[in-house]
Structure formats: C-alpha cells, structure tokens
XYZ file of C-alpha atoms in Angstrom:
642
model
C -43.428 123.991 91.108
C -42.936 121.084 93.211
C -40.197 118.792 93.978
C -41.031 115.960 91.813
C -41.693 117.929 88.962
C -38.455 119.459 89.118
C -36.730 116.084 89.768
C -38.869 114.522 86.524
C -37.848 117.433 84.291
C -33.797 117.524 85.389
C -31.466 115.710 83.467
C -28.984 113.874 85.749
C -26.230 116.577 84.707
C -27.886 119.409 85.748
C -29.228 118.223 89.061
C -27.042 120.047 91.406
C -27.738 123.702 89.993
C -31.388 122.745 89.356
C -31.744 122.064 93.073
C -29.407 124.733 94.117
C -31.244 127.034 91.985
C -34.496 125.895 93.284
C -33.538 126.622 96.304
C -31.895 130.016 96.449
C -33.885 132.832 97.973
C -34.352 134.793 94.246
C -36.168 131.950 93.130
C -40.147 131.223 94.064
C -40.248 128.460 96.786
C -40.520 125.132 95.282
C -42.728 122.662 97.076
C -41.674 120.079 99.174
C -44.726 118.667 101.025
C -45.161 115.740 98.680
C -41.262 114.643 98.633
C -39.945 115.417 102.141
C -37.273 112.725 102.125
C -35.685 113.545 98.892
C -35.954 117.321 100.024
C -34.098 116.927 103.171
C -31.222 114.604 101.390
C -30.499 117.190 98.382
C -30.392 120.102 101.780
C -28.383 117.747 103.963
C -25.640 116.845 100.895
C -25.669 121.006 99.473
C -23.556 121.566 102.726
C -20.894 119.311 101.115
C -18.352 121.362 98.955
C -18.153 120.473 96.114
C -20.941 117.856 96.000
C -22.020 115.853 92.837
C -24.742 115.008 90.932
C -23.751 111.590 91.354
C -24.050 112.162 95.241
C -26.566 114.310 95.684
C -29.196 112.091 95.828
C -26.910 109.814 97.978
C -28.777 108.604 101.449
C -25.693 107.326 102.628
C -23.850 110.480 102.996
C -27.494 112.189 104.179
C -27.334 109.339 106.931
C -23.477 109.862 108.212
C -23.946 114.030 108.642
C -27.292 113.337 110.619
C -25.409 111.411 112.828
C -22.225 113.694 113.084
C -22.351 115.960 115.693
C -20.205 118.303 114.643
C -21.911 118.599 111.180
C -24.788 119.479 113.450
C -22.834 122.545 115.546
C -22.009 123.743 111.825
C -25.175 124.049 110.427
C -26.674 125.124 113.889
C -24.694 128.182 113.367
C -25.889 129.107 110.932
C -29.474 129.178 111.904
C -29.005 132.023 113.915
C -27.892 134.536 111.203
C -30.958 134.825 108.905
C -31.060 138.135 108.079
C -34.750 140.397 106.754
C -32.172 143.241 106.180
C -28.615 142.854 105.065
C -26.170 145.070 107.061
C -23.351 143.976 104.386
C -25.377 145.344 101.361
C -23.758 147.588 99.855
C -19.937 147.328 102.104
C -19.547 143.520 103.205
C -17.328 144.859 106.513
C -20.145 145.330 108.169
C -20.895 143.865 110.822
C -25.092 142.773 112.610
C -27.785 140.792 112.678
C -31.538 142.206 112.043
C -34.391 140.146 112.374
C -37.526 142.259 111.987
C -40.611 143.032 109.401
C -41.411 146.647 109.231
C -44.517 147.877 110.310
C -47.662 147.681 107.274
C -48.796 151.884 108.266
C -48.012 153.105 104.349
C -50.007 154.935 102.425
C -50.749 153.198 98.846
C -48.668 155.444 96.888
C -45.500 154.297 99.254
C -43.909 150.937 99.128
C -41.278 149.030 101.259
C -40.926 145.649 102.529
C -44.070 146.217 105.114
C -46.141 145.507 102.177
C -44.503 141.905 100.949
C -44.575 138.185 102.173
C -41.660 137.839 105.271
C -39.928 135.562 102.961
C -35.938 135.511 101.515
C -34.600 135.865 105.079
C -31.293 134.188 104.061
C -28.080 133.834 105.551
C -25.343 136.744 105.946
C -22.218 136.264 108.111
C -19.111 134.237 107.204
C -18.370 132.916 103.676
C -17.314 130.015 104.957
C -20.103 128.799 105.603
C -22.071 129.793 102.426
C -22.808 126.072 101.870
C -23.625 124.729 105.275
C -26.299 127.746 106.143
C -28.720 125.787 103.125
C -29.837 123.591 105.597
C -31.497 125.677 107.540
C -31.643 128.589 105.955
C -33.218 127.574 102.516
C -36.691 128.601 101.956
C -39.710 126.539 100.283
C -43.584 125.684 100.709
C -44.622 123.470 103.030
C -48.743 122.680 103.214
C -49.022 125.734 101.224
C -46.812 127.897 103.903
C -43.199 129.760 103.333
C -41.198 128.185 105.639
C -37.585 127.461 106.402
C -35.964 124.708 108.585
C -34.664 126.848 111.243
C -38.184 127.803 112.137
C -40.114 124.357 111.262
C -37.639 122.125 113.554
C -37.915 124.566 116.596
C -41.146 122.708 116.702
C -40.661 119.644 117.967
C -43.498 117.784 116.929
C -43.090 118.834 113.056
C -43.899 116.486 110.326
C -39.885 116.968 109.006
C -38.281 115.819 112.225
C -40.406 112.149 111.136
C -38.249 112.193 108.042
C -35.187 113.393 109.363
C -35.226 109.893 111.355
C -36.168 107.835 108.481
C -32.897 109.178 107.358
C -31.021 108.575 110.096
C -30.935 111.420 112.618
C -30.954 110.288 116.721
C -33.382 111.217 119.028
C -31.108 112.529 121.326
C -29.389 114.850 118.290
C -33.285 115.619 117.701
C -33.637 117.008 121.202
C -30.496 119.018 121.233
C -31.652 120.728 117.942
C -34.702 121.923 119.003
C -33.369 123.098 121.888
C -30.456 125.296 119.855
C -33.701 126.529 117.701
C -35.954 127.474 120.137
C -33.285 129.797 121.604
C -33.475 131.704 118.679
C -35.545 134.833 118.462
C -37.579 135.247 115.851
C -37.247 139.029 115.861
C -33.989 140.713 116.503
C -31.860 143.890 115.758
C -28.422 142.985 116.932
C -26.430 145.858 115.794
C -23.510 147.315 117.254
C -22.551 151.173 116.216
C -18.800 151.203 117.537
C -16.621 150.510 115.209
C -19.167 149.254 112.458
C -19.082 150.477 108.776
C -22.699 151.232 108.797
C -23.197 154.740 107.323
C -25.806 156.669 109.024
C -27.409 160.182 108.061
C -29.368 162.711 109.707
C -32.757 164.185 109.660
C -34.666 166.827 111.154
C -37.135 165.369 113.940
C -39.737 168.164 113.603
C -38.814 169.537 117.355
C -35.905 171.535 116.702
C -33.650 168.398 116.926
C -32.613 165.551 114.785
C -32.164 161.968 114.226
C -29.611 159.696 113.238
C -30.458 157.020 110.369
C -29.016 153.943 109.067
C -30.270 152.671 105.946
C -30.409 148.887 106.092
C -31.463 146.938 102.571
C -34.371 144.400 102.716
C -33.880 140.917 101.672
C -37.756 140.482 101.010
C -37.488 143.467 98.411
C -34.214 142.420 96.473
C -35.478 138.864 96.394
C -38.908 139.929 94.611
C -37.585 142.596 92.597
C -35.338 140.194 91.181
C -38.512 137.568 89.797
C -40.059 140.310 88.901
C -37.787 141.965 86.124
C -37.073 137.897 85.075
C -38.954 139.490 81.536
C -38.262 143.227 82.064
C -34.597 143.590 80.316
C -35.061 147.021 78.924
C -35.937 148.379 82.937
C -33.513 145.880 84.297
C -29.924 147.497 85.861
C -27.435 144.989 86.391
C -24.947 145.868 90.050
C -22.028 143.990 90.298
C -20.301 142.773 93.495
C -16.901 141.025 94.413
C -16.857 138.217 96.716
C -20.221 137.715 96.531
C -20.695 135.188 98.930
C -19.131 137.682 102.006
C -22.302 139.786 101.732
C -24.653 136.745 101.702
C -26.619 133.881 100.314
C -28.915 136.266 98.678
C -26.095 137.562 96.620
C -23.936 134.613 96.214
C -26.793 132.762 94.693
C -26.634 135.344 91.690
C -23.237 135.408 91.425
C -23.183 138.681 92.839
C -25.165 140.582 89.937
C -28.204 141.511 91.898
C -31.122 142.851 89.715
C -32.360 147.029 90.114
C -35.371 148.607 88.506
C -33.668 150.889 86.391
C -36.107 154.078 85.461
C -34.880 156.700 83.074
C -37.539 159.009 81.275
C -36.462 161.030 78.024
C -36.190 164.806 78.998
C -33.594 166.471 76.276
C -36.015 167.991 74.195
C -38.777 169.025 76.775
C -39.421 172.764 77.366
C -40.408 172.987 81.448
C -42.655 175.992 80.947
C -45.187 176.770 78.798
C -46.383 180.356 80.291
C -47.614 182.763 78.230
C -46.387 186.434 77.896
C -50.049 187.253 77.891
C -50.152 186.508 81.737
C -53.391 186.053 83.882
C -53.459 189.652 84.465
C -55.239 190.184 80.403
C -58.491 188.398 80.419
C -61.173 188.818 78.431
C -63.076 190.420 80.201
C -60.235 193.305 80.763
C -60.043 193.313 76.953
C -63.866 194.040 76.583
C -63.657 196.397 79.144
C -61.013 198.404 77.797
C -63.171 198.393 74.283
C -66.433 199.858 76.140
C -64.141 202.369 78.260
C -63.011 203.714 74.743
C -66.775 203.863 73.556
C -68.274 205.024 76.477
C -68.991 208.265 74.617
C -71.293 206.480 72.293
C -73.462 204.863 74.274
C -77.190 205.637 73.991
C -78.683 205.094 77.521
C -80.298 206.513 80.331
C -77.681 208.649 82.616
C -78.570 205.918 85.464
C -77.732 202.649 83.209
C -74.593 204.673 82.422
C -73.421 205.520 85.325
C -74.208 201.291 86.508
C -72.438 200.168 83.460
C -69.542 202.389 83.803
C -69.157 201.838 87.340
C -68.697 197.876 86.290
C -66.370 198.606 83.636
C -64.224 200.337 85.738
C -64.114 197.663 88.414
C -63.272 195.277 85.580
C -60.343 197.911 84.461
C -59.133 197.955 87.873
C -59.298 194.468 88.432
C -56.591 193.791 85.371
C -54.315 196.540 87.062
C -54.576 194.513 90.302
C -53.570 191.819 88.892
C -50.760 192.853 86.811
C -49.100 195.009 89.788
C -48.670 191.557 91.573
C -46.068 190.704 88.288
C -44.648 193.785 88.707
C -41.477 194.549 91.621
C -40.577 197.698 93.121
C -43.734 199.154 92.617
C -43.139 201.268 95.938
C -40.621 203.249 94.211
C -42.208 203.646 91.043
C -45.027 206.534 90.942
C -48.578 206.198 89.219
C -47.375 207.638 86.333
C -43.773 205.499 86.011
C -46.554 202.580 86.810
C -49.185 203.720 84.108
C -46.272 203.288 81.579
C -45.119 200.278 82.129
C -49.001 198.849 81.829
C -48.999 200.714 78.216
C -45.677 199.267 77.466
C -46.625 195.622 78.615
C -49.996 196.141 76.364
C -47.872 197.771 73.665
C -45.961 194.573 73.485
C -48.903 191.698 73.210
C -50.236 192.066 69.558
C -53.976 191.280 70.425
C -54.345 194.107 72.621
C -51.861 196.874 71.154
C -54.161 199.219 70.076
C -55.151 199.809 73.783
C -51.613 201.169 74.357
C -50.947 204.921 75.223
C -54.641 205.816 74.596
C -54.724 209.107 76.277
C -58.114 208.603 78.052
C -57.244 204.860 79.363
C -53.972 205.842 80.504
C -55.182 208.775 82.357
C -57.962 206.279 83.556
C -54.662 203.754 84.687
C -53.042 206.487 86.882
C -56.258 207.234 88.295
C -57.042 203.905 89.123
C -53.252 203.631 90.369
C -53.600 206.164 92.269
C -56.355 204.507 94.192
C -55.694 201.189 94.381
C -51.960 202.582 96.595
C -54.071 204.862 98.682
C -56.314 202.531 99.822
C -54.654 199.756 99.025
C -57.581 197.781 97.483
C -54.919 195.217 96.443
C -53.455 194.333 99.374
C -54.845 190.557 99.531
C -53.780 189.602 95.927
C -50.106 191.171 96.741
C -49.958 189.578 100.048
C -47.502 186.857 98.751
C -45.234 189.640 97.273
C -44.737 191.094 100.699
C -44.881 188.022 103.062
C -42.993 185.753 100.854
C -40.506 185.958 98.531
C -39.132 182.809 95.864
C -35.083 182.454 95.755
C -33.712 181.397 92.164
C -30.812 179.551 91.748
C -30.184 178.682 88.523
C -29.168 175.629 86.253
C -26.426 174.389 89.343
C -23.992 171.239 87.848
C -24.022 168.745 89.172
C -21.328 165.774 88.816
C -20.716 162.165 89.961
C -23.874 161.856 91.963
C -25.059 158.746 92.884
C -28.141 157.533 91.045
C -29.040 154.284 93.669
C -31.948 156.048 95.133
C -32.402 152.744 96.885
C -31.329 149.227 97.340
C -33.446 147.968 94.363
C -34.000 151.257 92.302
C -31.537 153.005 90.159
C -32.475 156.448 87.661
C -33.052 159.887 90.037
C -31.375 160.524 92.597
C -32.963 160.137 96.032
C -35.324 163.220 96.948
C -34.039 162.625 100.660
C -30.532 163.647 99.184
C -32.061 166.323 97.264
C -33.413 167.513 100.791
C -30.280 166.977 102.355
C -28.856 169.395 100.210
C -31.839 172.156 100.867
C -31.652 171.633 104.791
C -27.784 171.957 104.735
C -28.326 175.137 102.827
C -30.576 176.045 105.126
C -28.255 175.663 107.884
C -25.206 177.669 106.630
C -27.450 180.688 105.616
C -28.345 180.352 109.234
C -24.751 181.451 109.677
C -25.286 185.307 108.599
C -29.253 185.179 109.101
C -30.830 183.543 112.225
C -34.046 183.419 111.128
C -33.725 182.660 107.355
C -36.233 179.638 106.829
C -36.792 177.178 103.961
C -40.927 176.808 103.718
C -40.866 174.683 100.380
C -38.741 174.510 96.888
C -39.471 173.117 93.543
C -36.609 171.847 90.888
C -36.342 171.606 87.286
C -34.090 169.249 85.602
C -32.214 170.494 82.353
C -30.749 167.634 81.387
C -29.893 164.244 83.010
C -27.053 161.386 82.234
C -26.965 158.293 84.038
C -24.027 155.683 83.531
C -22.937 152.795 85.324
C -19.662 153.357 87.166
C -17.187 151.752 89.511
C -14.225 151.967 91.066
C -11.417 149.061 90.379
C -8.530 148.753 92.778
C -5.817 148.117 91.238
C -3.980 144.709 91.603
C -1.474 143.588 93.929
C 1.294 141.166 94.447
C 0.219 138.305 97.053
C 2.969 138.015 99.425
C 4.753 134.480 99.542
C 4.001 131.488 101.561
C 7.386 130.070 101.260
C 10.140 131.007 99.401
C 9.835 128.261 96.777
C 6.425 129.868 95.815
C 5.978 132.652 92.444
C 4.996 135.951 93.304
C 1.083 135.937 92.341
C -1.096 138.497 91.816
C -4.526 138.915 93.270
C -7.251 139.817 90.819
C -8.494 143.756 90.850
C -11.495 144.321 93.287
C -14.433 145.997 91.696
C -16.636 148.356 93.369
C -20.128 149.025 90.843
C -21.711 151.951 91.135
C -24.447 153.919 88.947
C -24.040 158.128 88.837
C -25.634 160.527 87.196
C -24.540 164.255 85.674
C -27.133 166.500 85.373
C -27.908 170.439 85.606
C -30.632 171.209 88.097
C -32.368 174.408 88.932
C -34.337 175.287 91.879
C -36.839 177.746 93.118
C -36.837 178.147 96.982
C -39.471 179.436 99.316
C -39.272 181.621 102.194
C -41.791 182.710 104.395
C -40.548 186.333 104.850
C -38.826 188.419 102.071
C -35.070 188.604 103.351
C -32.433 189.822 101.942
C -29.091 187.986 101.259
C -26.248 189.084 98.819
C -25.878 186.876 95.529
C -22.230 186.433 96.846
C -22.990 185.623 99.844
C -26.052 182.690 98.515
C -22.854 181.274 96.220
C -20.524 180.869 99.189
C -23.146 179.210 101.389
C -24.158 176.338 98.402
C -23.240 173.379 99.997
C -20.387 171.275 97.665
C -21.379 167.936 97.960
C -24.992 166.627 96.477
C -26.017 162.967 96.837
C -22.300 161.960 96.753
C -21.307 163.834 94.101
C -20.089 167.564 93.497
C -22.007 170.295 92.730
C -21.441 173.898 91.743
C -22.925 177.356 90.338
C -21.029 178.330 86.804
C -19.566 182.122 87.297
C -21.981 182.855 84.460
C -24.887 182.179 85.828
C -24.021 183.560 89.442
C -26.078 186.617 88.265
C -29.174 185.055 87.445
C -29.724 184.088 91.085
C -32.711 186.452 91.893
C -35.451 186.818 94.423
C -39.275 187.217 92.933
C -42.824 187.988 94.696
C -44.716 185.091 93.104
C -43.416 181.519 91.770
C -44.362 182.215 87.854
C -41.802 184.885 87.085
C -39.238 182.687 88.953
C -40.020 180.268 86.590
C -39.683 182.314 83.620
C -36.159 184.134 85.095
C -34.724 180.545 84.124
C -32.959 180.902 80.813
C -32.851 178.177 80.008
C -36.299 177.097 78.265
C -35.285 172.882 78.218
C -35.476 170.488 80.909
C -39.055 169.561 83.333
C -40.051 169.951 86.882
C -40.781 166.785 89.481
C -43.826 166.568 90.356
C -44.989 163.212 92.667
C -47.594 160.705 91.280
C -49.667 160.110 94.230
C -52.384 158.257 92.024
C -50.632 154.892 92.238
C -51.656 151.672 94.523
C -48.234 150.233 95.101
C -48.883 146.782 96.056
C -46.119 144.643 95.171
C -42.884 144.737 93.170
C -44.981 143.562 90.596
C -47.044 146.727 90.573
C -43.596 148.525 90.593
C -42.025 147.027 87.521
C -45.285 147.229 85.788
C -45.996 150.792 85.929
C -41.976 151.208 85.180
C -43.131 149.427 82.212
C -45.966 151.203 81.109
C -45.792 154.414 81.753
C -41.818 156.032 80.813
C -42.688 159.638 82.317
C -42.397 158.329 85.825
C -38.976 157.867 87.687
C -38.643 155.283 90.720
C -36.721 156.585 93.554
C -36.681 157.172 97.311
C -39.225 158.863 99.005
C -38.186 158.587 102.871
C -37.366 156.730 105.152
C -39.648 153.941 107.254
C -38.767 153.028 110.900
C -37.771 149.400 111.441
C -37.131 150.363 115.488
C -38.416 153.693 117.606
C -35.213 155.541 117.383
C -33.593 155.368 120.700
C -30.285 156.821 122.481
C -27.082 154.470 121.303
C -23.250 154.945 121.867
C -21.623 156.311 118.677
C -24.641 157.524 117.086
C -23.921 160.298 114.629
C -23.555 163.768 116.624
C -24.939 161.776 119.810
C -28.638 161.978 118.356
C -31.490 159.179 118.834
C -30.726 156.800 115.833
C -33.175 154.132 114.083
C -32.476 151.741 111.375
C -34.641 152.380 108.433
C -35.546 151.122 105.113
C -36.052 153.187 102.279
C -39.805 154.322 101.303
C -40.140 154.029 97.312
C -42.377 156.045 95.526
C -42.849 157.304 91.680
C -41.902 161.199 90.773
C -43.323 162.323 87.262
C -42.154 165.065 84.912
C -44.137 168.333 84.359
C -44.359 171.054 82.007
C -45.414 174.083 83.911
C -48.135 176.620 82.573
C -50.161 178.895 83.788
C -53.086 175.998 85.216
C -50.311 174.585 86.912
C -51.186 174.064 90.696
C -47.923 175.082 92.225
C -49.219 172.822 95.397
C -48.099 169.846 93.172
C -44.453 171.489 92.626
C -43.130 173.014 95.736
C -41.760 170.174 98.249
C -41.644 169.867 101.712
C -40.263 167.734 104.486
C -42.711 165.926 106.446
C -42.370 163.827 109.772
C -45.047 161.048 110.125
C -45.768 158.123 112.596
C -43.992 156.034 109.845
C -41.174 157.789 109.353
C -39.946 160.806 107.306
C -40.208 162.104 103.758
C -40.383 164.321 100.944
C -43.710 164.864 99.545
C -45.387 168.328 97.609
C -47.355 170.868 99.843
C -50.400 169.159 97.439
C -50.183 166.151 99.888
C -51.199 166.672 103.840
C-alpha cells in the first residue's frame, strides 16, 4: 500500500493510528516514494506526545522541530539504538545493543532470521523516548527498497534531505545530521556481560570443552511471524508483556501482545508401538522350514538332492535361532537345553506356529544347532550390538512446569536443546561413579502432553507518597506470561559399551530440573528402569502402550515464516520447536562468561519434529538423537541425518 492510498481511505478520526499503524515494524512497509512530504510531516509530528489528528498533518509544527536543535539531539539518539535482536525480549533489564544479520549457511529444513529480509530493526532502549525514535527508526519502501531514515539521511545526497528543506530544515542542521549518522555502524554487537540480565547456557564444543550461549530474539522473525498468523487464529498463541514500551517499539506497537506459532498435535489416544509378538526372528521361511524338517522322512529323492535340500533347511532352521538368541539376555548362563526351551515356549505361545512346539525331533535339532552356533559362534555379527552396546530404559519420568517457549516466536514442545541439556547433565553426574560412562544417542516417547498458558502476577503495592497531602495509591500488579507444559516422557538411552550401574544409583543421578521445570521418576516405576541388548525390547519394556516417539521431519524447505505457519496449518502431526542454536558472532573469550568459557550470542534454529508409531520397519536411525556441532552452530538432529 502506498501513502496516498492510505491517506484517501482514512477518515480524519482515525488518522493518527492509521499512520501509526502503518508505520510500526509488525506491519508491511507502506510506500512513501510518491508522497515524501506528507511522509516526513506525519514522522516529524509522531514524536509529539500526544499529537492529534487535527495536527498531524500540520506543516507548521513539522517546520518549528526541523529547526529546533534540540528536537534534533532527541531524535538523533535514537538512531543509534536500532536493534536486529532484542536483548530486552523476554526481561526488559537488560541491557545492549546488537546490530547484525546472521549468516544464510542453513540447511532447508532449518530456519532463523538468516533466511528473511533485514527489515523490523526497531528501536529498544529508553521508554521515554518510544515516540521520538519514529523518526528515524520507522521503516517503509522507498523506490521499491526497505529503508529507514537513519540509514537514508547518512547519505547526504538522498532524495529525502530535498524534502526535509522544503519543510523547513537548515543546511547547516542538514550537515550536522549526516555527520551524527554516518558515525553509526551499521553492524554492531555492543553487549556487556557484567552485571547484565542476559541468561546464558552451555554447550559442549565437540573438543572436550564447552561454550557459553546467550540466546538473543530476532526482530526480523517476530515482526514476520506476526503478518503471517494475521488469518491463522487457531495456531496463533497470544504472550503478554507489562510495560510494553521498556522492551521496545516492536512490542509497544502491539500493545505488548506479541504473536507465537502455537503447535500442539493430538497424542492421548496414540499407541507408540506397534511391534508384534511374532518378532523378526519367525519368518516364513523358518515356518516352511520347520514343516519340511518334520517331513523330511517322506521325501522321495535321490540321497544327493536330500542331503542338498536338507543341508538348506537346516541353514534356514539355524538362521531363525540366530535371530531369536539376539531377543534373548543371559544366554551365557543358560545351557542349550535351558535355551532349546525357551525357543519351544516362545513358539508354544504364537498360535500360527504352535504345533512346532516341543516336537521331539526339532527340539533335539534346536540344541544341536545351539550347541553349534556357541561353539563356533556363527552368530557373533548379528549379536554384536548385544555385547558392544547396551540401551538404558527409564521409564514414563513426570515432568512439571516446564517451559513450552521453545523459541522467541514458537510455543508447543519443549526445546530439544533443553531436552539435551537434560541428557548431557545426566551424562555428567553418572560420570561421578563411572569415568567412562558415555551417552552415544537416545530416543523419547511422549505419554501424554498438557500445555497451558501461565504467568506469574506480583502482587500489588502501595506507592509511597510524594507529599503528605497525597492518598496512598496503589500500583497495578505486574504480570509476567508464560506458556508450560506437564507431560510424562520416557526415554531409551544409548551407550556404546554395556556398563553396569545400580537402578538406585541411575535415580539419584536424574538431574531435577528439565527445561525450567521439575522432573522426577515415580517410586513405582523405579523398577522398570532396565538395560536391553537391542532398542526393540526397550521399547516394548515400556508399560505403558499410549503416547508417540519424535522423530524430525527433514523433508521440509523452510523458506519463510510463511512456509512455517503454513505447514503448522496443514499438517497437525508436526510440532515447531527449537532445533539449535545459530552463531550471530565466533564465540570469543569475554569477562563474566558462564564458567569462564568462550561465549557467542545466538539465535535459535527452528525446525519441525513429527510423531511416530514405532514397528518393526521402523528405522531406528530416524529415532535415536544426537548432538551435533556444525560450522553454523549446534543442534539436535537423529543419527538418520549426517
């Protein structure tokens, strides 16, 4: 839309919001190249408090702050504090400046603000000045190009500066300005640690040491996520904030109800596992084998064909057994025999095949070929897992209170850096009693999930008095939104060795804090935690049959927030939540980084995690997680994804 069209189509009462509106950084730039003069009047009088419709328009006032000099320090002030990433989102005491677009190296199934226009830079410092930074700080077309006043009047041979005279400005005032503007960098992180309220996290750096993060929030991607759930309602979360206009122009424009992709998909009735008691150890073929075993006796052949198709039989025999001693623990201890009745028992127990069980000539057949397969230990490739490897169960952990922002613009799952967070500190206190306990990978299933917007409300106070002539008044409560979630989890944990730790000892080393919240093991369950040689019976150990397992959706070209609300849209088995983290800065030595390490500010990597049934075509690749450092940045992606 252009100026004049907005102009034509305002009535006279609604002029100031129209414009103000028109100009705010959540709304798409409105073109001024047609109607500089009346542009530049409705920016010069917005700096007024309080301004009218009546004056809005006025040329007069436009004319006496052009020539007031120390209108001109004001807004010049201002210029300086544009802001790509808001330091004050989500606690408004803290304190910076960054100036900076993050580097476009993200695969297409990532998304941050590398991979949208370098527009809705807008103002964060003082409140006070939430009026005079419009100036220079709003945002609209000009020839078909974002731009904002701060950076068009560095220049000083701009088209604007022609109609800031015609409306009154000096030369001299001109030549001052440009020199303020030119000063200012267009790229800058100006960020002090000491004393800041900046919360910063760390990570491992892949060598044995670790970095320091701060999450900042981009500007760019509230401002577009905001247009682009305009129509979206049903995947639109609503985050409230006091005093607004302390964090910023971006918020202050909204009255402080900033917009969230809110992603939630329906998971109460699911079963997570759909593996069959007849496991992958009773094929067909072992079925027909069995058969011709039992009728071997009647087969009318030559004694060479025979002996061929016997020999094959057999192999196809001991192939099942192989197979099904990989489901089967302890199998050390056990003797043939102990082993050859199990395998009748587990055949006794699947209907289809029951009338192969405790056949006297197949089970003296099983021992046989029991007997063999430990001697020479034919198997010893398909059990390799079983004694290399082992899978750690801990099952259906609560989990309360957590917080469900996975980012600055997403709200549903938690963040699967938090999720990590929570592995890697595991990690680390197991480390306490076992050196050289690792963490390879780990999967999790979610039983059930609640999400519910909550906040905290201080309560109100009594103002202190002024004078004694004054009532006591009381100020209004400040409220702090925030969106948590409940939910019971279960996870499945990889080790590259088989160790061996006590269940009471895995309970007291669970870590009691998960993504903000609480989280704890129910006394009931504390005996289902259990070790297993391969991820399938794991998965079965879980008693509880409800609930799905994450798996990530790298099939996605994630474009723009557009592309982000519209697969939120369209496809309700996908949650939206945070990935990693993308550097906005090498990470570099600073004084009062966390625990002294290198420290970076960062912006949140989004990305979509699906639910999935598991069965026995499953590939576990797509399940088990692990933590990846890349030139980008760090994140949490399956074992499926290199």
């Amino acid at each position: 839309m252009t100026l004049d069209e907005l102009l034509a189509a305002t009535d006279f009462e609604d002029l100031v919001s129209s414009t103000k509106r028109a100009f705010r950084p959540l709304s798409p730039l409105i073109d001024i190249t047609n109607n500089p003069l009346d542009a530049l009047t409705i920016l010069v009088n917005l700096t007024e408090k309080g301004i009218t419709n009546k004056n809005l328009m006025d040329r007069t006032r436009c004319k006496e702050k052009l020539r007031d000099d120390k209108w001109w320090a004001a807004v010049l002030k201002t210029a300086q504090y544009r802001h790509s990433h808001n330091v004050k989102f989500p606690d408004i005491r803290s304190t910076g400046t960054i100036r900076t677009a993050a580097p476009d190296n993200l695969p297409a199934y990532f998304i941050t603000s590398s991979k949208l226009p370098n527009i809705g830079w807008s103002y964060s410092k003082d409140s006070s000045d939430i009026n005079r930074c419009l100036f220079f700080t709003s945002e609209f077309l000009w020839a078909g190009q974002a731009c904002c006043l701060a950076k068009a009047l560095a220049d000083s041979e701009h088209p604007l500066w022609k109609a800031l005279k015609k409306l009154g400005c000096y030369e001299n005032t001109k030549k001052q300005a440009v020199k303020a503007l030119s000063q200012i960098a267009n790229e800058l992180t100006d960020v002090d640690l000491t004393g800041n309220y900046l919360s910063q996290v760390s990570f491992p750096d892949g060598q044995d040491s670790y970095l320091s993060f701060s999450p900042i929030a981009s500007q760019a991607m509230q401002c577009f996520v905001y247009q682009s759930l305009e129509q979206h309602h049903r995947q639109t979360a609503l985050m409230s904030f006091d005093r607004a206009p302390n964090m910023g122009l971006l918020a202050a424009s909204c009255g402080g109800r900033l917009r969230l992709i809110e992603t939630k998909p329906y998971i109460k009735d699911k079963r997570h596992q759909c593996i069959s008691k007849q496991a992958n150890w009773l094929t067909k073929e072992a079925i027909r084998a069995m058969e011709q075993y039992l009728r071997s006796e009647q087969w009318l052949a030559t004694p060479i064909k025979k002996l061929r198709h016997m020999t094959t039989v057999k192999s196809d025999i001991r192939a099942m057994i192989n197979r099904w001693l990989t489901t089967v623990t302890k199998t050390d201890v056990l003797s043939p025999t102990a082993l050859a009745e199990q395998l009748n028992n587990d055949i006794a127990s699947i209907r289809i095949v029951e009338k192969y069980a405790y056949q006297p000539r197949l089970t003296r057949l099983f021992i046989q070929l029991i007997e063999s397969d430990i001697e020479n230990n034919s198997s010893k490739e398909e059990r390799k897992p079983a004694a290399t490897s082992q899978y750690l169960l801990i099952p259906e952990l609560r989990i309360c209170g957590g917080s469900a922002m996975s980012s600055s613009v997403s709200v549903g799952l938690f963040s699967m850096m938090s999720l990590y967070g929570f592995i890697h500190a595991f990690e680390r206190n197991v480390h306490r009693v076992l050196t050289s306990f690792t963490i390879d990978s780990f999967a999790i299933c979610i039983h059930n999930y609640h999400l519910e917007k909550r906040g905290l409300t201080k309560e109100a106070i009594k103002k202190t008095k002024a004078n004694k002539d004054e009532k006591e008044k009381i100020a209004p409560p400040a409220i702090y939104d925030d969106w948590q979630f409940d939910s019971c989890i279960s996870l499945i944990i990889k080790t590259p060795e088989s160790k061996t730790i006590s269940t009471d000892k895995i309970v007291a080393l669970l870590p009691k804090r998960f993504a903000r919240g609480s989280i704890w093991l129910p006394i009931d369950d504390i005996q289902n935690i259990a070790t297993f040689p391969e991820p399938f019976t794991a998965i079965q150990a879980i008693k509880n049959p409800l609930g799905t397992w994450l798996s990530f959706e790298a099939d996605l070209s994630l474009t723009s927030t557009d592309s982000l609300v519209g697969i939120a849209v369209n496809r309700r088995n996908l949650w939206l939540t945070g990935m990693g983290y993308q550097y906005l800065e090498p990470p570099t030595v600073k004084p009062d980084s966390l625990r002294d390490y290198p420290h970076a500010f960062v912006e949140n990597i989004l990305g979509y995690v699906k639910s999935q049934p598991v069965s026995r075509a499953t590939n576990l690749d797509d399940l088990f997680w692990c933590y990846q450092v890349k030139p980008f940045g760090v994140c949490l992606l399956p074992r499926s994804i290199k």
